[in-house]
Tab-separated table of C-alpha atoms in Angstrom:
chain	number	residue	atom	x	y	z
A	1099	GLY	CA	51.391	133.452	121.577
A	1100	ARG	CA	50.137	129.831	121.411
A	1101	LEU	CA	53.611	129.068	119.067
A	1102	ASN	CA	55.740	130.783	121.956
A	1103	ASN	CA	53.997	127.818	124.151
A	1104	VAL	CA	55.087	125.345	122.345
A	1105	THR	CA	58.372	126.622	121.774
A	1106	GLN	CA	58.942	126.559	125.783
A	1107	THR	CA	57.531	123.275	125.748
A	1108	TYR	CA	59.825	121.705	123.835
A	1109	GLN	CA	62.743	124.378	124.755
A	1110	GLU	CA	65.671	121.833	126.017
A	1111	SER	CA	66.537	122.938	129.378
A	1112	ALA	CA	69.955	122.565	131.270
A	1113	THR	CA	70.574	119.664	133.469
A	1114	LYS	CA	73.225	118.827	136.041
A	1115	GLU	CA	74.151	116.096	134.048
A	1116	GLY	CA	74.860	118.506	131.076
A	1117	ILE	CA	76.908	121.062	132.996
A	1118	GLY	CA	78.860	118.031	135.056
A	1119	LEU	CA	79.680	116.857	131.071
A	1120	LYS	CA	80.845	120.172	130.178
A	1121	THR	CA	82.848	121.410	132.995
A	1122	LEU	CA	84.965	118.055	132.691
A	1123	ILE	CA	85.606	118.904	128.601
A	1124	LEU	CA	86.901	121.734	129.782
A	1125	LEU	CA	88.921	120.501	132.522
A	1126	SER	CA	90.485	118.041	130.219
A	1127	THR	CA	91.385	120.549	127.559
A	1128	THR	CA	92.939	122.695	130.406
A	1129	LEU	CA	95.007	119.645	131.668
A	1130	ILE	CA	96.074	118.502	127.917
A	1131	THR	CA	96.422	121.629	126.705
A	1132	SER	CA	98.993	122.262	130.103
A	1133	LEU	CA	100.804	119.122	129.052
A	1134	VAL	CA	101.618	119.813	125.613
A	1135	PHE	CA	102.839	122.580	126.133
A	1136	ILE	CA	105.422	121.677	129.246
A	1137	ASN	CA	106.175	118.680	126.854
A	1138	VAL	CA	107.312	120.966	123.641
A	1139	ALA	CA	109.020	123.460	125.881
A	1140	LEU	CA	110.942	120.744	128.118
A	1141	ARG	CA	111.854	119.163	124.265
A	1142	ILE	CA	113.297	122.432	122.875
A	1143	ASN	CA	114.126	123.664	126.192
A	1144	TYR	CA	112.800	127.194	126.173
A	1145	MET	CA	109.894	128.577	127.028
A	1146	PRO	CA	109.035	131.862	125.145
A	1147	ILE	CA	107.467	134.844	127.328
A	1148	TYR	CA	105.528	135.891	124.587
A	1149	THR	CA	103.275	132.680	125.084
A	1150	TYR	CA	101.926	133.433	128.399
A	1151	ILE	CA	101.256	137.022	127.779
A	1152	ILE	CA	99.113	136.309	124.742
A	1153	ALA	CA	97.605	133.529	126.735
A	1154	GLY	CA	96.699	136.048	129.363
A	1155	VAL	CA	95.447	138.767	127.019
A	1156	ILE	CA	92.911	136.523	125.369
A	1157	ALA	CA	91.652	134.723	128.475
A	1158	PHE	CA	91.181	138.186	129.867
A	1159	ILE	CA	89.263	139.410	126.761
A	1160	LEU	CA	86.656	136.044	126.972
A	1161	ASN	CA	86.586	136.307	130.506
A	1162	LEU	CA	85.281	140.148	129.876
A	1163	ILE	CA	83.089	138.587	126.892
A	1164	MET	CA	81.604	135.693	128.664
A	1165	VAL	CA	80.790	137.562	131.776
A	1166	LEU	CA	79.052	140.414	129.949
A	1167	SER	CA	77.433	138.204	127.817
A	1168	PRO	CA	76.583	134.493	129.135
A	1169	LEU	CA	75.473	132.746	126.294
A	1170	LYS	CA	78.728	133.398	124.240
A	1171	ALA	CA	80.170	131.174	126.700
A	1172	LYS	CA	79.008	128.199	124.100
A	1173	TYR	CA	81.985	128.850	121.720
A	1174	LEU	CA	84.449	130.890	124.044
A	1175	SER	CA	84.746	128.347	126.917
A	1176	ILE	CA	86.984	126.056	125.205
A	1177	PRO	CA	89.068	128.581	123.969
A	1178	TYR	CA	89.416	130.068	126.741
A	1179	ALA	CA	90.311	126.932	128.662
A	1180	ILE	CA	93.232	126.232	125.980
A	1181	SER	CA	94.564	129.863	126.752
A	1182	GLU	CA	94.418	128.940	130.561
A	1183	GLY	CA	96.198	125.727	129.743
A	1184	LEU	CA	99.125	127.845	128.167
A	1185	ILE	CA	99.139	129.770	131.152
A	1186	ILE	CA	99.415	126.970	133.618
A	1187	GLY	CA	102.280	125.062	131.288
A	1188	CYS	CA	104.097	128.427	131.148
A	1189	ILE	CA	104.256	128.745	135.127
A	1190	CYS	CA	104.947	124.888	135.433
A	1191	GLU	CA	107.907	125.158	132.906
A	1192	LEU	CA	109.185	128.151	134.741
A	1193	LEU	CA	109.166	126.575	138.386
A	1194	GLU	CA	110.978	123.457	136.449
A	1195	LEU	CA	113.538	125.801	134.641
A	1196	VAL	CA	113.823	127.778	138.752
A	1197	LEU	CA	113.866	124.283	140.356
A	1198	PRO	CA	115.277	121.759	138.107
A	1199	GLY	CA	113.424	118.059	139.287
A	1200	MET	CA	111.385	119.179	141.634
A	1201	GLY	CA	109.038	122.368	139.591
A	1202	LEU	CA	106.895	119.562	137.770
A	1203	ARG	CA	106.628	117.797	140.985
A	1204	ILE	CA	105.409	120.646	143.177
A	1205	ALA	CA	103.124	121.633	140.347
A	1206	SER	CA	101.642	117.817	140.352
A	1207	LEU	CA	101.140	118.588	144.178
A	1208	ALA	CA	99.176	120.905	143.738
A	1209	LEU	CA	97.196	119.365	141.033
A	1210	LEU	CA	96.634	116.597	143.242
A	1211	VAL	CA	95.570	118.853	146.049
A	1212	THR	CA	93.104	121.002	143.713
A	1213	LEU	CA	91.447	118.050	142.502
A	1214	SER	CA	90.909	116.637	145.999
A	1215	VAL	CA	89.340	119.850	147.279
A	1216	PHE	CA	87.110	120.368	144.194
A	1217	VAL	CA	86.348	116.501	144.485
A	1218	GLY	CA	85.618	117.329	148.322
A	1219	GLY	CA	84.114	120.846	147.784
A	1220	ALA	CA	81.540	118.934	145.471
A	1221	PHE	CA	80.346	116.323	148.163
A	1222	LEU	CA	79.793	118.940	150.829
A	1223	TYR	CA	77.361	120.840	149.134
A	1224	MET	CA	76.158	117.988	146.994
A	1225	LYS	CA	75.106	116.312	150.722
A	1226	GLY	CA	74.247	119.907	152.028
A	1227	ILE	CA	76.638	119.713	154.683
A	1228	ILE	CA	77.298	123.197	153.280
A	1229	LYS	CA	75.024	125.514	152.036
A	1230	VAL	CA	74.770	128.650	150.143
A	1231	GLY	CA	73.122	131.659	150.650
A	1232	GLN	CA	72.922	135.360	150.100
A	1233	LYS	CA	74.576	135.807	153.551
A	1234	PHE	CA	77.277	133.133	152.419
A	1235	LYS	CA	78.068	135.159	148.973
A	1236	ALA	CA	77.486	138.888	150.861
A	1237	MET	CA	79.995	137.742	152.816
A	1238	LEU	CA	82.692	136.188	150.458
A	1239	PHE	CA	81.937	139.217	148.161
A	1240	SER	CA	82.837	141.197	151.046
A	1241	PHE	CA	86.118	139.587	152.132
A	1242	SER	CA	87.293	139.611	148.684
A	1243	ILE	CA	86.766	143.221	148.576
A	1244	GLY	CA	88.730	143.254	151.717
A	1245	ILE	CA	91.260	140.983	149.901
A	1246	ILE	CA	91.873	143.388	146.740
A	1247	VAL	CA	92.430	146.660	148.962
A	1248	PHE	CA	95.073	144.983	150.869
A	1249	SER	CA	96.473	143.811	147.950
A	1250	LEU	CA	96.705	147.151	146.313
A	1251	CYS	CA	98.087	149.038	149.219
A	1252	PHE	CA	100.242	146.341	150.341
A	1253	GLY	CA	101.558	146.687	146.646
A	1254	ILE	CA	101.838	150.348	146.928
A	1255	MET	CA	104.055	150.230	150.022
A	1256	ALA	CA	106.346	147.560	148.617
A	1257	LEU	CA	106.683	149.360	145.253
A	1258	VAL	CA	107.762	152.463	147.408
A	1259	SER	CA	109.961	150.794	150.004
A	1260	PHE	CA	111.725	148.801	146.710
A	1261	LEU	CA	112.491	152.424	144.865
A	1262	THR	CA	113.637	154.116	148.324
A	1263	THR	CA	115.402	151.694	150.127
A	1264	GLY	CA	115.699	148.781	148.034
A	1265	VAL	CA	113.830	146.430	150.422
A	1266	ASN	CA	111.409	143.710	149.206
A	1267	LEU	CA	108.528	143.769	151.463
A	1268	TYR	CA	107.096	140.607	148.790
A	1269	SER	CA	110.414	138.998	150.061
A	1270	ILE	CA	109.683	139.338	153.708
A	1271	TYR	CA	106.176	138.796	153.477
A	1272	TYR	CA	106.016	135.216	151.529
A	1273	PHE	CA	109.140	133.792	152.957
A	1274	SER	CA	107.579	134.548	156.507
A	1275	GLY	CA	105.080	133.060	158.605
A	1276	LEU	CA	102.144	135.727	157.536
A	1277	GLY	CA	103.013	134.543	153.701
A	1278	ILE	CA	102.021	131.368	154.747
A	1279	ILE	CA	98.800	132.253	156.546
A	1280	GLY	CA	97.791	134.709	154.034
A	1281	SER	CA	98.344	131.365	151.592
A	1282	ILE	CA	96.357	129.378	153.538
A	1283	ILE	CA	93.340	131.770	153.062
A	1284	MET	CA	93.829	132.904	149.889
A	1285	CYS	CA	93.219	129.201	149.346
A	1286	ILE	CA	90.109	128.933	151.823
A	1287	VAL	CA	88.723	131.883	149.705
A	1288	ALA	CA	89.097	129.959	146.490
A	1289	THR	CA	87.776	126.912	147.652
A	1290	LEU	CA	84.272	128.759	149.063
A	1291	TYR	CA	84.731	130.509	145.319
A	1292	VAL	CA	84.155	127.150	143.563
A	1293	ILE	CA	81.616	125.816	145.896
A	1294	VAL	CA	79.790	128.963	144.940
A	1295	SER	CA	79.944	128.538	141.317
A	1296	PHE	CA	78.399	124.746	142.398
A	1297	ASP	CA	75.157	126.637	143.396
A	1298	ASN	CA	75.089	129.171	140.657
A	1299	ALA	CA	74.952	126.353	138.706
A	1300	THR	CA	72.558	124.801	140.554
A	1301	GLN	CA	70.330	127.783	140.395
A	1302	ILE	CA	70.677	127.565	136.471
A	1303	VAL	CA	69.430	124.050	136.961
A	1304	ASP	CA	66.265	124.997	138.821
A	1305	SER	CA	65.350	128.073	136.813
A	1306	GLY	CA	64.766	126.162	133.792
A	1307	ALA	CA	67.240	128.189	132.356
A	1308	ASP	CA	68.094	127.388	128.296
A	1309	LYS	CA	70.408	124.259	127.883
A	1310	ASP	CA	73.471	126.397	126.402
A	1311	TYR	CA	73.566	128.066	129.721
A	1312	GLU	CA	75.273	124.756	130.832
A	1313	TRP	CA	78.698	126.303	129.283
A	1314	TYR	CA	78.726	129.460	130.890
A	1315	ALA	CA	77.715	127.601	134.391
A	1316	SER	CA	80.633	124.770	133.284
A	1317	TYR	CA	82.829	127.900	132.450
A	1318	ALA	CA	82.819	129.273	135.894
A	1319	ILE	CA	83.171	126.296	137.761
A	1320	THR	CA	86.436	125.746	135.248
A	1321	LEU	CA	87.310	129.613	136.582
A	1322	ASN	CA	87.221	128.615	139.894
A	1323	VAL	CA	88.630	125.761	139.687
A	1324	ILE	CA	92.094	127.173	137.576
A	1325	TYR	CA	92.006	129.927	140.747
A	1326	LEU	CA	92.417	127.580	143.268
A	1327	PHE	CA	95.011	125.579	141.715
A	1328	PHE	CA	96.817	128.946	141.054
A	1329	GLU	CA	96.204	129.629	144.956
A	1330	ILE	CA	97.692	126.278	146.024
A	1331	LEU	CA	100.158	126.272	143.720
A	1332	ARG	CA	101.662	129.302	145.450
């Protein structure tokens, strides 16, 4: 018992500075990986689709492992950031192929908006202007469930419509005012998830958790920032 007390006394706890540094490492890794991939893909003028598929599968598996075992984030968060960087690189390269000369500009603008929202959200949370409580999280979770149910129902309707009449409901939706409104709503939801990840990181620090949990908190923030980028890019 005395030995356990000594171990707990000298155990290094998670800090906000440590989480911030690790988040910077993960986001930088994602950005650098995507830039390198885009540069290589532009040079060879070819984007292997299997890169996107493999990176997506790897990212999904790593996500699942870290959610089930948070301490594994210490070893898996950087590989996860690399896989997400490859996914972003593939999407941005595809966008450039579809819209030559404009695709990367659009992606760059989405990146700037994402960083602005990220910094703004962090500022509002640290200043206490936005407070995250259990009701806030419950409301966000319920809203997210509603979005998932709507997406599944709409996806089934779109598939049936396309197979029976040849009408693409997704094209009608995304190129209408409803599509714009839906995209704005999803961007707001993604922003709220980023703020929730800030609060989760704060709880990890306040609970005196082991320093290894900094990687898990940083992974969660990175995950939500990437989700925000995808929604803004959409």
